[in-house]
PDB file of C-alpha atoms and ligand atoms in Angstrom:
ATOM      1  CA  MET S   1     -26.487   9.145  -0.205  1.00  0.00           C
ATOM      2  CA  LEU S   2     -22.980   8.683  -1.547  1.00  0.00           C
ATOM      3  CA  ARG S   3     -21.422   5.514  -2.950  1.00  0.00           C
ATOM      4  CA  LEU S   4     -17.688   5.878  -3.459  1.00  0.00           C
ATOM      5  CA  ARG S   5     -15.071   3.537  -4.862  1.00  0.00           C
ATOM      6  CA  SER S   6     -12.202   2.767  -2.492  1.00  0.00           C
ATOM      7  CA  PRO S   7      -9.184   1.742  -4.602  1.00  0.00           C
ATOM      8  CA  ALA S   8      -6.314  -0.620  -3.833  1.00  0.00           C
ATOM      9  CA  LYS S   9      -2.650   0.377  -4.252  1.00  0.00           C
ATOM     10  CA  ILE S  10       0.589  -1.260  -5.230  1.00  0.00           C
ATOM     11  CA  ASN S  11       4.135  -0.196  -4.381  1.00  0.00           C
ATOM     12  CA  LEU S  12       6.041   0.066  -7.659  1.00  0.00           C
ATOM     13  CA  PHE S  13       9.168   0.168  -5.501  1.00  0.00           C
ATOM     14  CA  LEU S  14       9.525   0.092  -1.754  1.00  0.00           C
ATOM     15  CA  LYS S  15      12.845   0.883  -0.088  1.00  0.00           C
ATOM     16  CA  ILE S  16      13.352   0.705   3.666  1.00  0.00           C
ATOM     17  CA  ILE S  17      15.809   3.338   4.867  1.00  0.00           C
ATOM     18  CA  SER S  18      16.133   2.864   8.634  1.00  0.00           C
ATOM     19  CA  LYS S  19      14.373   1.837  11.833  1.00  0.00           C
ATOM     20  CA  ARG S  20      13.150   4.753  13.919  1.00  0.00           C
ATOM     21  CA  ALA S  21      13.130   5.208  17.669  1.00  0.00           C
ATOM     22  CA  ASP S  22       9.290   5.020  17.649  1.00  0.00           C
ATOM     23  CA  GLY S  23       9.435   1.479  16.191  1.00  0.00           C
ATOM     24  CA  PHE S  24       8.291   2.487  12.693  1.00  0.00           C
ATOM     25  CA  HIS S  25      10.540   2.257   9.639  1.00  0.00           C
ATOM     26  CA  GLU S  26      11.591   5.153   7.495  1.00  0.00           C
ATOM     27  CA  LEU S  27      10.778   4.225   3.910  1.00  0.00           C
ATOM     28  CA  ALA S  28      10.762   5.614   0.361  1.00  0.00           C
ATOM     29  CA  SER S  29       8.178   4.156  -1.990  1.00  0.00           C
ATOM     30  CA  LEU S  30       6.391   4.919  -5.241  1.00  0.00           C
ATOM     31  CA  PHE S  31       2.706   4.208  -4.553  1.00  0.00           C
ATOM     32  CA  GLN S  32       0.214   3.725  -7.368  1.00  0.00           C
ATOM     33  CA  ALA S  33      -3.579   3.400  -7.091  1.00  0.00           C
ATOM     34  CA  ILE S  34      -5.150   0.596  -9.140  1.00  0.00           C
ATOM     35  CA  ASP S  35      -8.686  -0.137 -10.294  1.00  0.00           C
ATOM     36  CA  LEU S  36      -9.497  -2.844  -7.796  1.00  0.00           C
ATOM     37  CA  PHE S  37     -12.171  -1.412  -5.525  1.00  0.00           C
ATOM     38  CA  ASP S  38     -14.097  -1.736  -2.297  1.00  0.00           C
ATOM     39  CA  TYR S  39     -17.260   0.401  -2.177  1.00  0.00           C
ATOM     40  CA  ILE S  40     -18.364   2.672   0.651  1.00  0.00           C
ATOM     41  CA  THR S  41     -21.972   3.822   0.920  1.00  0.00           C
ATOM     42  CA  ILE S  42     -22.632   6.631   3.369  1.00  0.00           C
ATOM     43  CA  GLN S  43     -25.647   8.752   4.297  1.00  0.00           C
ATOM     44  CA  THR S  44     -26.906  10.846   7.173  1.00  0.00           C
ATOM     45  CA  SER S  45     -29.223   8.895   9.425  1.00  0.00           C
ATOM     46  CA  ASP S  46     -31.097   9.061  12.734  1.00  0.00           C
ATOM     47  CA  GLN S  47     -28.462   6.857  14.379  1.00  0.00           C
ATOM     48  CA  ASP S  48     -24.931   5.635  13.638  1.00  0.00           C
ATOM     49  CA  THR S  49     -24.701   2.255  11.911  1.00  0.00           C
ATOM     50  CA  PHE S  50     -21.764   0.489  10.263  1.00  0.00           C
ATOM     51  CA  THR S  51     -22.093  -2.745   8.319  1.00  0.00           C
ATOM     52  CA  CYS S  52     -19.624  -4.696   6.216  1.00  0.00           C
ATOM     53  CA  SER S  53     -20.126  -7.348   3.521  1.00  0.00           C
ATOM     54  CA  ASN S  54     -17.286  -9.429   5.018  1.00  0.00           C
ATOM     55  CA  PRO S  55     -18.462 -11.016   8.297  1.00  0.00           C
ATOM     56  CA  HIS S  56     -14.844 -11.711   9.324  1.00  0.00           C
ATOM     57  CA  LEU S  57     -13.946  -8.030   9.614  1.00  0.00           C
ATOM     58  CA  PRO S  58     -14.581  -6.167  12.888  1.00  0.00           C
ATOM     59  CA  THR S  59     -17.168  -3.382  12.721  1.00  0.00           C
ATOM     60  CA  ASP S  60     -16.220  -1.852  16.082  1.00  0.00           C
ATOM     61  CA  GLY S  61     -13.815   1.004  16.875  1.00  0.00           C
ATOM     62  CA  SER S  62     -10.847  -1.058  15.653  1.00  0.00           C
ATOM     63  CA  ASN S  63     -12.047  -0.748  12.029  1.00  0.00           C
ATOM     64  CA  LEU S  64     -10.291   2.122  10.213  1.00  0.00           C
ATOM     65  CA  VAL S  65     -13.657   3.319   8.883  1.00  0.00           C
ATOM     66  CA  ILE S  66     -14.825   3.990  12.454  1.00  0.00           C
ATOM     67  CA  LYS S  67     -11.430   5.486  13.352  1.00  0.00           C
ATOM     68  CA  SER S  68     -11.857   7.886  10.425  1.00  0.00           C
ATOM     69  CA  LEU S  69     -15.402   8.783  11.480  1.00  0.00           C
ATOM     70  CA  ASN S  70     -14.242   9.504  15.044  1.00  0.00           C
ATOM     71  CA  LEU S  71     -11.276  11.518  13.765  1.00  0.00           C
ATOM     72  CA  TYR S  72     -13.441  13.591  11.413  1.00  0.00           C
ATOM     73  CA  ARG S  73     -15.908  14.331  14.211  1.00  0.00           C
ATOM     74  CA  GLN S  74     -13.173  15.245  16.659  1.00  0.00           C
ATOM     75  CA  LYS S  75     -11.515  17.633  14.182  1.00  0.00           C
ATOM     76  CA  THR S  76     -14.640  19.287  12.741  1.00  0.00           C
ATOM     77  CA  GLY S  77     -17.076  19.121  15.673  1.00  0.00           C
ATOM     78  CA  ILE S  78     -19.714  17.665  13.305  1.00  0.00           C
ATOM     79  CA  SER S  79     -21.670  14.938  15.109  1.00  0.00           C
ATOM     80  CA  THR S  80     -24.611  14.203  12.753  1.00  0.00           C
ATOM     81  CA  PRO S  81     -25.309  10.419  12.860  1.00  0.00           C
ATOM     82  CA  VAL S  82     -24.349   8.474   9.721  1.00  0.00           C
ATOM     83  CA  SER S  83     -24.985   5.019   8.247  1.00  0.00           C
ATOM     84  CA  ILE S  84     -21.979   3.488   6.528  1.00  0.00           C
ATOM     85  CA  HIS S  85     -21.782   0.248   4.545  1.00  0.00           C
ATOM     86  CA  LEU S  86     -18.485  -1.214   3.361  1.00  0.00           C
ATOM     87  CA  ASP S  87     -18.603  -3.646   0.441  1.00  0.00           C
ATOM     88  CA  LYS S  88     -15.239  -5.499   0.465  1.00  0.00           C
ATOM     89  CA  HIS S  89     -13.474  -6.870  -2.593  1.00  0.00           C
ATOM     90  CA  ILE S  90      -9.818  -5.973  -1.915  1.00  0.00           C
ATOM     91  CA  PRO S  91      -8.252  -8.989  -0.165  1.00  0.00           C
ATOM     92  CA  ALA S  92      -6.961  -8.502   3.404  1.00  0.00           C
ATOM     93  CA  GLU S  93      -3.319  -9.052   4.443  1.00  0.00           C
ATOM     94  CA  ALA S  94      -2.367  -8.589   0.801  1.00  0.00           C
ATOM     95  CA  GLY S  95      -0.218  -5.426   0.860  1.00  0.00           C
ATOM     96  CA  LEU S  96      -2.870  -3.691  -1.263  1.00  0.00           C
ATOM     97  CA  GLY S  97      -3.796  -1.049   1.334  1.00  0.00           C
ATOM     98  CA  GLY S  98      -7.490  -1.991   1.556  1.00  0.00           C
ATOM     99  CA  GLY S  99      -8.043  -0.787   5.133  1.00  0.00           C
ATOM    100  CA  SER S 100      -6.067   2.429   4.572  1.00  0.00           C
ATOM    101  CA  SER S 101      -8.033   3.115   1.407  1.00  0.00           C
ATOM    102  CA  ASN S 102     -11.323   2.587   3.261  1.00  0.00           C
ATOM    103  CA  ALA S 103     -10.141   5.096   5.889  1.00  0.00           C
ATOM    104  CA  ALA S 104      -9.238   7.733   3.258  1.00  0.00           C
ATOM    105  CA  THR S 105     -12.478   7.141   1.339  1.00  0.00           C
ATOM    106  CA  THR S 106     -14.489   7.558   4.559  1.00  0.00           C
ATOM    107  CA  LEU S 107     -12.759  10.886   5.299  1.00  0.00           C
ATOM    108  CA  TRP S 108     -13.409  12.108   1.744  1.00  0.00           C
ATOM    109  CA  ALA S 109     -17.048  10.895   1.817  1.00  0.00           C
ATOM    110  CA  LEU S 110     -17.781  12.548   5.176  1.00  0.00           C
ATOM    111  CA  ASN S 111     -16.283  15.767   3.902  1.00  0.00           C
ATOM    112  CA  GLU S 112     -18.510  15.625   0.789  1.00  0.00           C
ATOM    113  CA  LEU S 113     -21.551  14.890   2.942  1.00  0.00           C
ATOM    114  CA  PHE S 114     -20.754  17.858   5.171  1.00  0.00           C
ATOM    115  CA  ASN S 115     -20.143  20.510   2.496  1.00  0.00           C
ATOM    116  CA  ARG S 116     -16.360  20.235   2.289  1.00  0.00           C
ATOM    117  CA  THR S 117     -15.886  21.560   5.825  1.00  0.00           C
ATOM    118  CA  ALA S 118     -12.200  20.545   5.733  1.00  0.00           C
ATOM    119  CA  THR S 119      -9.580  21.236   3.072  1.00  0.00           C
ATOM    120  CA  LEU S 120      -7.752  18.379   1.337  1.00  0.00           C
ATOM    121  CA  ASP S 121      -4.585  19.459   3.189  1.00  0.00           C
ATOM    122  CA  GLN S 122      -6.383  19.094   6.508  1.00  0.00           C
ATOM    123  CA  LEU S 123      -7.741  15.644   5.622  1.00  0.00           C
ATOM    124  CA  GLN S 124      -4.226  14.555   4.646  1.00  0.00           C
ATOM    125  CA  THR S 125      -2.643  15.875   7.845  1.00  0.00           C
ATOM    126  CA  TRP S 126      -5.340  14.329  10.042  1.00  0.00           C
ATOM    127  CA  SER S 127      -5.209  10.963   8.238  1.00  0.00           C
ATOM    128  CA  ALA S 128      -1.578  10.329   9.246  1.00  0.00           C
ATOM    129  CA  LYS S 129      -2.674  10.017  12.882  1.00  0.00           C
ATOM    130  CA  ILE S 130      -4.529   6.763  12.264  1.00  0.00           C
ATOM    131  CA  GLY S 131      -2.236   4.949   9.781  1.00  0.00           C
ATOM    132  CA  SER S 132       0.862   5.320   7.610  1.00  0.00           C
ATOM    133  CA  ASP S 133      -0.679   4.665   4.170  1.00  0.00           C
ATOM    134  CA  ILE S 134      -3.943   6.605   4.450  1.00  0.00           C
ATOM    135  CA  THR S 135      -2.473   9.925   3.297  1.00  0.00           C
ATOM    136  CA  PHE S 136      -1.464   8.352  -0.022  1.00  0.00           C
ATOM    137  CA  PHE S 137      -5.087   7.531  -0.828  1.00  0.00           C
ATOM    138  CA  LEU S 138      -5.898  11.244  -0.488  1.00  0.00           C
ATOM    139  CA  SER S 139      -3.333  12.011  -3.236  1.00  0.00           C
ATOM    140  CA  HIS S 140      -4.257  11.885  -6.925  1.00  0.00           C
ATOM    141  CA  GLY S 141      -3.151   8.265  -7.320  1.00  0.00           C
ATOM    142  CA  THR S 142       0.607   8.344  -7.954  1.00  0.00           C
ATOM    143  CA  ALA S 143       2.891   9.540  -5.158  1.00  0.00           C
ATOM    144  CA  TYR S 144       6.423   9.179  -3.861  1.00  0.00           C
ATOM    145  CA  CYS S 145       5.978   8.551  -0.144  1.00  0.00           C
ATOM    146  CA  THR S 146       8.578   8.919   2.581  1.00  0.00           C
ATOM    147  CA  GLY S 147       8.690   9.078   6.390  1.00  0.00           C
ATOM    148  CA  ARG S 148       6.458   6.281   7.739  1.00  0.00           C
ATOM    149  CA  GLY S 149       4.772   6.526   4.323  1.00  0.00           C
ATOM    150  CA  GLU S 150       2.644   9.521   5.284  1.00  0.00           C
ATOM    151  CA  LEU S 151       4.812  12.253   3.661  1.00  0.00           C
ATOM    152  CA  ILE S 152       3.553  12.360   0.094  1.00  0.00           C
ATOM    153  CA  GLN S 153       5.012  14.005  -2.970  1.00  0.00           C
ATOM    154  CA  GLU S 154       2.460  13.816  -5.779  1.00  0.00           C
ATOM    155  CA  GLN S 155       3.875  12.514  -9.073  1.00  0.00           C
ATOM    156  CA  PRO S 156       2.493  12.801 -12.610  1.00  0.00           C
ATOM    157  CA  PRO S 157       0.362   9.842 -13.748  1.00  0.00           C
ATOM    158  CA  LEU S 158       2.478   7.038 -15.233  1.00  0.00           C
ATOM    159  CA  PRO S 159       1.634   5.551 -18.646  1.00  0.00           C
ATOM    160  CA  THR S 160      -1.302   3.158 -18.273  1.00  0.00           C
ATOM    161  CA  GLN S 161      -0.100  -0.371 -17.626  1.00  0.00           C
ATOM    162  CA  SER S 162      -1.967  -3.606 -17.750  1.00  0.00           C
ATOM    163  CA  LEU S 163      -1.189  -5.743 -14.740  1.00  0.00           C
ATOM    164  CA  TRP S 164      -2.348  -8.756 -12.796  1.00  0.00           C
ATOM    165  CA  ILE S 165      -2.681  -9.048  -9.055  1.00  0.00           C
ATOM    166  CA  VAL S 166      -1.953 -12.560  -7.801  1.00  0.00           C
ATOM    167  CA  LYS S 167      -2.874 -13.324  -4.198  1.00  0.00           C
ATOM    168  CA  PRO S 168      -2.243 -16.673  -2.486  1.00  0.00           C
ATOM    169  CA  PRO S 169      -4.897 -17.894  -0.025  1.00  0.00           C
ATOM    170  CA  PHE S 170      -2.651 -17.126   2.965  1.00  0.00           C
ATOM    171  CA  GLY S 171      -1.845 -13.614   4.245  1.00  0.00           C
ATOM    172  CA  LEU S 172       0.762 -11.880   6.409  1.00  0.00           C
ATOM    173  CA  PRO S 173       0.165  -9.228   9.079  1.00  0.00           C
ATOM    174  CA  THR S 174       2.208  -6.087   8.288  1.00  0.00           C
ATOM    175  CA  PRO S 175       3.826  -5.774  11.771  1.00  0.00           C
ATOM    176  CA  SER S 176       5.280  -9.306  11.612  1.00  0.00           C
ATOM    177  CA  VAL S 177       6.942  -8.605   8.239  1.00  0.00           C
ATOM    178  CA  TYR S 178       8.543  -5.381   9.485  1.00  0.00           C
ATOM    179  CA  LYS S 179       9.622  -7.165  12.684  1.00  0.00           C
ATOM    180  CA  ASN S 180      11.408  -9.819  10.636  1.00  0.00           C
ATOM    181  CA  LEU S 181      13.330  -7.277   8.512  1.00  0.00           C
ATOM    182  CA  SER S 182      17.126  -7.195   8.714  1.00  0.00           C
ATOM    183  CA  LEU S 183      18.425  -3.799   7.621  1.00  0.00           C
ATOM    184  CA  ALA S 184      21.805  -5.407   6.787  1.00  0.00           C
ATOM    185  CA  ALA S 185      20.130  -7.575   4.120  1.00  0.00           C
ATOM    186  CA  ILE S 186      18.420  -4.877   2.071  1.00  0.00           C
ATOM    187  CA  SER S 187      19.531  -3.696  -1.369  1.00  0.00           C
ATOM    188  CA  LYS S 188      21.498  -0.485  -1.688  1.00  0.00           C
ATOM    189  CA  ASP S 189      19.472   1.105  -4.519  1.00  0.00           C
ATOM    190  CA  ASP S 190      19.009   4.840  -4.129  1.00  0.00           C
ATOM    191  CA  PRO S 191      15.235   5.543  -4.032  1.00  0.00           C
ATOM    192  CA  GLU S 192      15.616   8.914  -5.793  1.00  0.00           C
ATOM    193  CA  SER S 193      17.348   7.123  -8.715  1.00  0.00           C
ATOM    194  CA  LEU S 194      14.593   4.501  -8.750  1.00  0.00           C
ATOM    195  CA  LEU S 195      12.040   7.306  -8.999  1.00  0.00           C
ATOM    196  CA  ARG S 196      13.916   9.051 -11.833  1.00  0.00           C
ATOM    197  CA  ASP S 197      14.264   5.725 -13.670  1.00  0.00           C
ATOM    198  CA  PHE S 198      10.525   5.114 -13.501  1.00  0.00           C
ATOM    199  CA  TYR S 199       9.850   8.422 -15.244  1.00  0.00           C
ATOM    200  CA  ALA S 200      12.639   7.776 -17.755  1.00  0.00           C
ATOM    201  CA  GLY S 201      10.822   4.589 -18.838  1.00  0.00           C
ATOM    202  CA  LYS S 202      13.379   2.284 -17.172  1.00  0.00           C
ATOM    203  CA  PRO S 203      11.367   0.880 -14.258  1.00  0.00           C
ATOM    204  CA  ARG S 204      13.093  -1.242 -11.622  1.00  0.00           C
ATOM    205  CA  TYR S 205      10.655  -3.037  -9.373  1.00  0.00           C
ATOM    206  CA  VAL S 206      12.236  -3.467  -5.921  1.00  0.00           C
ATOM    207  CA  ASN S 207      10.586  -4.335  -2.614  1.00  0.00           C
ATOM    208  CA  ASP S 208      12.755  -4.609   0.510  1.00  0.00           C
ATOM    209  CA  LEU S 209       9.938  -6.378   2.347  1.00  0.00           C
ATOM    210  CA  GLU S 210      10.150  -9.426   0.071  1.00  0.00           C
ATOM    211  CA  ILE S 211      13.087 -10.983   1.970  1.00  0.00           C
ATOM    212  CA  PRO S 212      11.458 -10.844   5.435  1.00  0.00           C
ATOM    213  CA  ALA S 213       8.100 -11.962   3.985  1.00  0.00           C
ATOM    214  CA  PHE S 214       9.707 -14.870   2.077  1.00  0.00           C
ATOM    215  CA  GLN S 215      11.494 -15.960   5.271  1.00  0.00           C
ATOM    216  CA  LEU S 216       8.145 -16.091   7.076  1.00  0.00           C
ATOM    217  CA  LEU S 217       6.374 -17.855   4.193  1.00  0.00           C
ATOM    218  CA  PRO S 218       8.829 -19.633   1.844  1.00  0.00           C
ATOM    219  CA  GLN S 219       5.879 -20.454  -0.472  1.00  0.00           C
ATOM    220  CA  LEU S 220       5.993 -16.766  -1.494  1.00  0.00           C
ATOM    221  CA  ALA S 221       9.511 -17.157  -2.901  1.00  0.00           C
ATOM    222  CA  SER S 222       8.328 -20.184  -4.904  1.00  0.00           C
ATOM    223  CA  LEU S 223       5.327 -18.250  -6.190  1.00  0.00           C
ATOM    224  CA  LYS S 224       7.535 -15.375  -7.366  1.00  0.00           C
ATOM    225  CA  GLN S 225       9.867 -17.858  -9.066  1.00  0.00           C
ATOM    226  CA  GLN S 226       6.942 -19.621 -10.721  1.00  0.00           C
ATOM    227  CA  LEU S 227       5.592 -16.301 -12.050  1.00  0.00           C
ATOM    228  CA  ASN S 228       9.006 -15.191 -13.276  1.00  0.00           C
ATOM    229  CA  ASN S 229       9.493 -18.542 -15.031  1.00  0.00           C
ATOM    230  CA  LEU S 230       6.265 -17.827 -16.927  1.00  0.00           C
ATOM    231  CA  GLY S 231       7.814 -14.585 -18.167  1.00  0.00           C
ATOM    232  CA  CYS S 232       5.926 -12.328 -15.736  1.00  0.00           C
ATOM    233  CA  GLN S 233       7.703  -9.499 -13.956  1.00  0.00           C
ATOM    234  CA  ALA S 234       6.337 -10.320 -10.458  1.00  0.00           C
ATOM    235  CA  THR S 235       6.928  -8.073  -7.444  1.00  0.00           C
ATOM    236  CA  MET S 236       5.359  -8.303  -4.005  1.00  0.00           C
ATOM    237  CA  SER S 237       3.190  -5.319  -3.058  1.00  0.00           C
ATOM    238  CA  GLY S 238       3.784  -3.698   0.353  1.00  0.00           C
ATOM    239  CA  SER S 239       4.193  -6.305   3.095  1.00  0.00           C
ATOM    240  CA  GLY S 240       2.495  -8.995   0.942  1.00  0.00           C
ATOM    241  CA  THR S 241       1.190 -11.466   0.302  1.00  0.00           C
ATOM    242  CA  SER S 242      -0.031 -10.319  -3.102  1.00  0.00           C
ATOM    243  CA  PHE S 243       2.184  -9.864  -6.144  1.00  0.00           C
ATOM    244  CA  PHE S 244       1.662  -7.540  -9.072  1.00  0.00           C
ATOM    245  CA  CYS S 245       2.705  -8.800 -12.479  1.00  0.00           C
ATOM    246  CA  ILE S 246       3.234  -6.225 -15.197  1.00  0.00           C
ATOM    247  CA  GLY S 247       1.957  -7.495 -18.555  1.00  0.00           C
ATOM    248  CA  ASP S 248       0.128 -10.708 -19.258  1.00  0.00           C
ATOM    249  CA  LEU S 249      -0.413 -13.694 -17.030  1.00  0.00           C
ATOM    250  CA  PRO S 250      -0.731 -16.965 -18.985  1.00  0.00           C
ATOM    251  CA  SER S 251      -4.289 -18.320 -18.639  1.00  0.00           C
ATOM    252  CA  THR S 252      -2.808 -21.680 -17.660  1.00  0.00           C
ATOM    253  CA  PHE S 253      -1.429 -20.212 -14.410  1.00  0.00           C
ATOM    254  CA  SER S 254      -2.615 -21.985 -11.229  1.00  0.00           C
ATOM    255  CA  GLN S 255      -6.267 -21.797 -10.182  1.00  0.00           C
ATOM    256  CA  ASP S 256      -5.206 -21.924  -6.501  1.00  0.00           C
ATOM    257  CA  TYR S 257      -4.650 -18.173  -6.328  1.00  0.00           C
ATOM    258  CA  LEU S 258      -6.876 -15.141  -6.626  1.00  0.00           C
ATOM    259  CA  LYS S 259      -6.052 -13.480  -9.977  1.00  0.00           C
ATOM    260  CA  VAL S 260      -7.361 -10.023 -10.796  1.00  0.00           C
ATOM    261  CA  HIS S 261      -6.639  -8.074 -13.966  1.00  0.00           C
ATOM    262  CA  SER S 262      -6.104  -4.405 -13.153  1.00  0.00           C
ATOM    263  CA  SER S 263      -4.563  -1.123 -14.303  1.00  0.00           C
ATOM    264  CA  PHE S 264      -3.240   2.138 -12.873  1.00  0.00           C
ATOM    265  CA  ILE S 265      -5.788   4.814 -12.016  1.00  0.00           C
ATOM    266  CA  ASN S 266      -5.578   8.472 -11.032  1.00  0.00           C
ATOM    267  CA  ARG S 267      -8.260  10.862  -9.880  1.00  0.00           C
ATOM    268  CA  SER S 268      -8.933  14.389 -11.148  1.00  0.00           C
ATOM    269  CA  ASN S 269      -8.786  17.475  -8.950  1.00  0.00           C
ATOM    270  CA  SER S 270     -11.762  17.774  -6.580  1.00  0.00           C
ATOM    271  CA  LEU S 271     -13.173  14.430  -7.746  1.00  0.00           C
ATOM    272  CA  TRP S 272     -12.861  11.041  -6.122  1.00  0.00           C
ATOM    273  CA  TYR S 273     -11.750   7.856  -7.906  1.00  0.00           C
TER     274      TYR S 273
HETATM  275  O1  C5P X 301       0.738   2.610  10.128  1.00  0.00           O
HETATM  276  P1  C5P X 301       0.184   1.254   9.941  1.00  0.00           P
HETATM  277  O2  C5P X 301      -0.936   0.947  10.901  1.00  0.00           O
HETATM  278  O3  C5P X 301      -0.149   0.912   8.554  1.00  0.00           O
HETATM  279  O4  C5P X 301       1.380   0.265  10.335  1.00  0.00           O
HETATM  280  C1  C5P X 301       1.165  -1.078  10.726  1.00  0.00           C
HETATM  281  C2  C5P X 301       2.453  -1.618  11.331  1.00  0.00           C
HETATM  282  O5  C5P X 301       3.445  -1.772  10.314  1.00  0.00           O
HETATM  283  C3  C5P X 301       3.110  -0.724  12.362  1.00  0.00           C
HETATM  284  O6  C5P X 301       2.583  -0.964  13.642  1.00  0.00           O
HETATM  285  C4  C5P X 301       4.567  -1.132  12.260  1.00  0.00           C
HETATM  286  O7  C5P X 301       4.775  -2.354  12.956  1.00  0.00           O
HETATM  287  C5  C5P X 301       4.729  -1.430  10.788  1.00  0.00           C
HETATM  288  N1  C5P X 301       5.253  -0.279  10.017  1.00  0.00           N
HETATM  289  C6  C5P X 301       6.565   0.100  10.146  1.00  0.00           C
HETATM  290  N2  C5P X 301       7.031   1.157   9.422  1.00  0.00           N
HETATM  291  C7  C5P X 301       6.239   1.824   8.573  1.00  0.00           C
HETATM  292  C8  C5P X 301       4.893   1.440   8.416  1.00  0.00           C
HETATM  293  C9  C5P X 301       4.424   0.380   9.149  1.00  0.00           C
HETATM  294  O8  C5P X 301       7.334  -0.498  10.918  1.00  0.00           O
HETATM  295  N3  C5P X 301       6.738   2.834   7.856  1.00  0.00           N
END
């Protein structure tokens, strides 16, 4: 039996480059894994079962865990039944990549269970078929991602940072945020310069999805303002609705939001998080 941690991510910067003919957006983003985890337990069994601690999440073929299982079977020909349990802690519709992380963790776990039948390269290539952010979670925890998000360039670990995740009780579906994006309204920062600046110790936290998300939910703009007024450097992660705040969050800050203290994490070669 294996029990693996399935980490969340934040986007230290996220630049949208263009809209593609296939409806996806070309982006350039520095992804970072953080120590906020779901847990996946997996073992061989006499029949397939999949259970989840959150009764609101589907456990049918629409769940990325099942998509990963089907993908792994299709690619490797291995059909041994498995029991999988997903223990959820990463909030949904938060821009923290919970579902994508679960998918990557499932692929890694299956491959451990079945004697590393596939290479890491293969897992990464296969993962892009079922979602844009899954490939990142098969990196070592810090990666510059382009294309739909699935083209990863591994980056050295960044200095450990203390941060807070702040998540309001309402969420946003990723497709609606992208749909509401106006390319004319986005900042002109060059993503390669943003990347260089991060490694030169001059981070600039930019997320082009903030404007379309704030238009859909104006409360998000107020939340960012409120956090900034408290001296926090608050940036939305992915398509929202969570924010990451580098540094300290005053203990007096509102009880109406989920607040999680976290930090950057990276994994070692051949080991999981
Ligand atoms: O690939 P994933 O399932 O995470 O994408 C969810 C949705 O987000 C897509 O259907 C698309 O509407 C939007 N998206 C996008 N451009 C990307 C990634 C996601 O437009 N690079």
